[in-house]
PDB file of C-alpha atoms in Angstrom:
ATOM      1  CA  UNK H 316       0.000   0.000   0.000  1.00  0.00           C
ATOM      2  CA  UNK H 317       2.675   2.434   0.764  1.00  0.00           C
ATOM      3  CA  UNK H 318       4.221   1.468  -2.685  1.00  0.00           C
ATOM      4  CA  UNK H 319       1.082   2.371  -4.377  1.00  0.00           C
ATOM      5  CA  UNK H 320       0.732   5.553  -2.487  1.00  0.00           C
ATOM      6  CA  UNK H 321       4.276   6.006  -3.568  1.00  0.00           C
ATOM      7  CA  UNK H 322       3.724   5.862  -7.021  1.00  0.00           C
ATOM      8  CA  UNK H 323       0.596   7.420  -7.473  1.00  0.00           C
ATOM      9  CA  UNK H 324       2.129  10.535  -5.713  1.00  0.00           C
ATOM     10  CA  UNK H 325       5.018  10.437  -8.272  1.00  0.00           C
ATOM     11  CA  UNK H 326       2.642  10.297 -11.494  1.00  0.00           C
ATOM     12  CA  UNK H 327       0.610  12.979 -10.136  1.00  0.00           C
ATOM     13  CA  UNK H 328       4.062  15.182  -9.350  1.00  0.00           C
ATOM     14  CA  UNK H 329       4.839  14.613 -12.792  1.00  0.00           C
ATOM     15  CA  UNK H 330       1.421  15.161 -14.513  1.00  0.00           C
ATOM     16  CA  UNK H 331       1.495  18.475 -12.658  1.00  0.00           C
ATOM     17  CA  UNK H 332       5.312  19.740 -13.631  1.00  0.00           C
ATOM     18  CA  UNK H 333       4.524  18.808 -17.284  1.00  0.00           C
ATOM     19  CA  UNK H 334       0.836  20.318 -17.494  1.00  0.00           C
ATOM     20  CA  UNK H 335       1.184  23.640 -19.239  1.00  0.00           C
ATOM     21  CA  UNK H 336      -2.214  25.478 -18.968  1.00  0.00           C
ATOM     22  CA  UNK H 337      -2.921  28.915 -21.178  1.00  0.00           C
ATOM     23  CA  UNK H 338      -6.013  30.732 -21.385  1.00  0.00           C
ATOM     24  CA  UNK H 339      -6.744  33.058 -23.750  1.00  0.00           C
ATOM     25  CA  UNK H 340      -7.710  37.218 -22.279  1.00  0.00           C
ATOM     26  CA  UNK H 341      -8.861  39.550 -24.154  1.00  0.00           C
ATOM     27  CA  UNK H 342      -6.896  41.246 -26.836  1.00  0.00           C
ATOM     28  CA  UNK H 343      -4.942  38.130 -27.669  1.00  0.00           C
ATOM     29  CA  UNK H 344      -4.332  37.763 -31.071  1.00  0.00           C
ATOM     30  CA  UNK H 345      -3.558  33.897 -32.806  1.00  0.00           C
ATOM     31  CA  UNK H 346      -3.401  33.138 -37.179  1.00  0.00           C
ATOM     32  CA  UNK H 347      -6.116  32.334 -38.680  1.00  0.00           C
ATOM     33  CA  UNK H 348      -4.371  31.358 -41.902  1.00  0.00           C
ATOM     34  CA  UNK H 349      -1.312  31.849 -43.630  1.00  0.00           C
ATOM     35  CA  UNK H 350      -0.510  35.534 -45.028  1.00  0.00           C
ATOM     36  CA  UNK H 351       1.628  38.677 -44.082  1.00  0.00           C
ATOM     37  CA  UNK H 352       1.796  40.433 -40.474  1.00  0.00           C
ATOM     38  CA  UNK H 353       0.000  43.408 -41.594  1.00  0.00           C
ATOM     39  CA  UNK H 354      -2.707  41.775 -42.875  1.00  0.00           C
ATOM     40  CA  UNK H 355      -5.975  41.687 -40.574  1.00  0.00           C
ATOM     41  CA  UNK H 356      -7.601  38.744 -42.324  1.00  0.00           C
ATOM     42  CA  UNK H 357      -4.770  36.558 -41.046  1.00  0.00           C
ATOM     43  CA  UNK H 358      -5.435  36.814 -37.576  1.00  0.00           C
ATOM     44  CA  UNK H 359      -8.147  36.566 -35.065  1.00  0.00           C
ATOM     45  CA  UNK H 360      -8.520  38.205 -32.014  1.00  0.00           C
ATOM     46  CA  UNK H 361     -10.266  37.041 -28.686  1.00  0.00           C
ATOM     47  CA  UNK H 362     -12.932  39.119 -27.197  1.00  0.00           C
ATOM     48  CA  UNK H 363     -15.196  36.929 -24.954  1.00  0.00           C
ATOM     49  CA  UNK H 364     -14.315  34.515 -28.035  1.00  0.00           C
ATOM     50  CA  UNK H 365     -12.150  34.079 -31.045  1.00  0.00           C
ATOM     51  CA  UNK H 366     -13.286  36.574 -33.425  1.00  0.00           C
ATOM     52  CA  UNK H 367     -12.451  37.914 -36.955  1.00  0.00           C
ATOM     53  CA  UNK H 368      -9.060  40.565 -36.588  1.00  0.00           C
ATOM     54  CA  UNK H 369     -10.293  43.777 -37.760  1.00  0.00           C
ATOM     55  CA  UNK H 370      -6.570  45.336 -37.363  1.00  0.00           C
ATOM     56  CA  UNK H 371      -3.017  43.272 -37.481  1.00  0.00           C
ATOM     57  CA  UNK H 372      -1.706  43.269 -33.760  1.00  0.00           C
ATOM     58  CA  UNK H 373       0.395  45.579 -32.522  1.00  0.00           C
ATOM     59  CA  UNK H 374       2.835  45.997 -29.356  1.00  0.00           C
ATOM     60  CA  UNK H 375      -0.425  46.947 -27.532  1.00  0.00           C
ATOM     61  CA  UNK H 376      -1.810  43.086 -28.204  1.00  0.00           C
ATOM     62  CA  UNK H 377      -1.858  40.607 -25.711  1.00  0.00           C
ATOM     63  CA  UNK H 378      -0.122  37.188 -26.149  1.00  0.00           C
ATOM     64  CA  UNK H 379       0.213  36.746 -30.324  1.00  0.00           C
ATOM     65  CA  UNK H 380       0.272  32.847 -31.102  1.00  0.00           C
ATOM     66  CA  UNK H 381       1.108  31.353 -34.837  1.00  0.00           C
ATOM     67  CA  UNK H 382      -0.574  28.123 -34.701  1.00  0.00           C
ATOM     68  CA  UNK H 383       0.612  25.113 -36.005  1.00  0.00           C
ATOM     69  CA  UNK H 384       1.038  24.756 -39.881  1.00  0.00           C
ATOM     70  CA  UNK H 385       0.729  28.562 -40.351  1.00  0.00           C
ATOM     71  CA  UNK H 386       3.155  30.578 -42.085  1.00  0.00           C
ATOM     72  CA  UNK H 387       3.262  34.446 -41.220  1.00  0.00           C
ATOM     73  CA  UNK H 388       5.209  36.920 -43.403  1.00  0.00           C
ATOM     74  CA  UNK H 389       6.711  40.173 -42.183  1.00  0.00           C
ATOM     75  CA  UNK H 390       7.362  42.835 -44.860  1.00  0.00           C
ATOM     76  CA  UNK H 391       7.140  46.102 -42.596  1.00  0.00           C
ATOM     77  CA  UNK H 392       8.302  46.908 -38.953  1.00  0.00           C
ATOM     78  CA  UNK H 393       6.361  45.742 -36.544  1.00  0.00           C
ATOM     79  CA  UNK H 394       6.560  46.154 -32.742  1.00  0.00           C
ATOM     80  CA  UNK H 395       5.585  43.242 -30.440  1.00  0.00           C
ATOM     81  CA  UNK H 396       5.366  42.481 -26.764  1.00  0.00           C
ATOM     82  CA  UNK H 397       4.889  38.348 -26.471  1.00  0.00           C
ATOM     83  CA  UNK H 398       4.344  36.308 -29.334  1.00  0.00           C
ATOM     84  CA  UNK H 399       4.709  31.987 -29.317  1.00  0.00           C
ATOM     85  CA  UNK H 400       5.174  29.943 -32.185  1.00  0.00           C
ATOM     86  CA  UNK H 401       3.901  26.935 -32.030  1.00  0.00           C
ATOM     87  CA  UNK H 402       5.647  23.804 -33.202  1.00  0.00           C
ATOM     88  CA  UNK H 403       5.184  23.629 -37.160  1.00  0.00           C
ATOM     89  CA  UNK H 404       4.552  27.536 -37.318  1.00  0.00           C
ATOM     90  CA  UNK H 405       6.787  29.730 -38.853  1.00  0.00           C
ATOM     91  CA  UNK H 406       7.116  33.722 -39.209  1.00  0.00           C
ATOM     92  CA  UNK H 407       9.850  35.064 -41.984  1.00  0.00           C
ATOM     93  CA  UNK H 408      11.064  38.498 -41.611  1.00  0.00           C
ATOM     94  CA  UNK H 409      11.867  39.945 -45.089  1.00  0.00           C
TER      95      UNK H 409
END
């Protein structure tokens, strides 16, 4: 019994230490499809909910994400806070 307690106290200390939890806030900005930074219909931005981008973000965004398989293009200076690329995402600066 003390061996199961053992273990089961292990698993759960790693479960927690590898558990990564985000939540999305307001303002936070994530691709919606390949295209360039500047662009608004390549992004979406949350507001109670994932929404349509009706500007490109800006330093004043929240988190910026480039999801997986999405390819963003930078052609003019831009000024950013936090942004995460996600594993198969990719941003080119020309």
């Amino acid at each position: 019994m003390k061996n199961l307690k053992l273990f089961l106290s292990m698993c759960l200390m790693v479960f927690l230490s590898s558990s990564v939890v985000f939540s999305q806030a307001n303002g936070d900005y994530r691709s919606k499809a390949n295209g360039n930074w500047g662009d608004a219909s390549t992004w979406q931005v949350y507001n109670d909910g994932w929404v349509d981008a009706t500007n490109s973000p800006t330093s004043t965004a929240g988190v910026i994400t480039i999801l997986n398989e999405h390819t963003i293009v930078v052609i003019v200076a831009v000024t950013v806070d936090q942004v995460v690329i996600n594993a198969g995402g990719e941003v080119i600066i020309n």
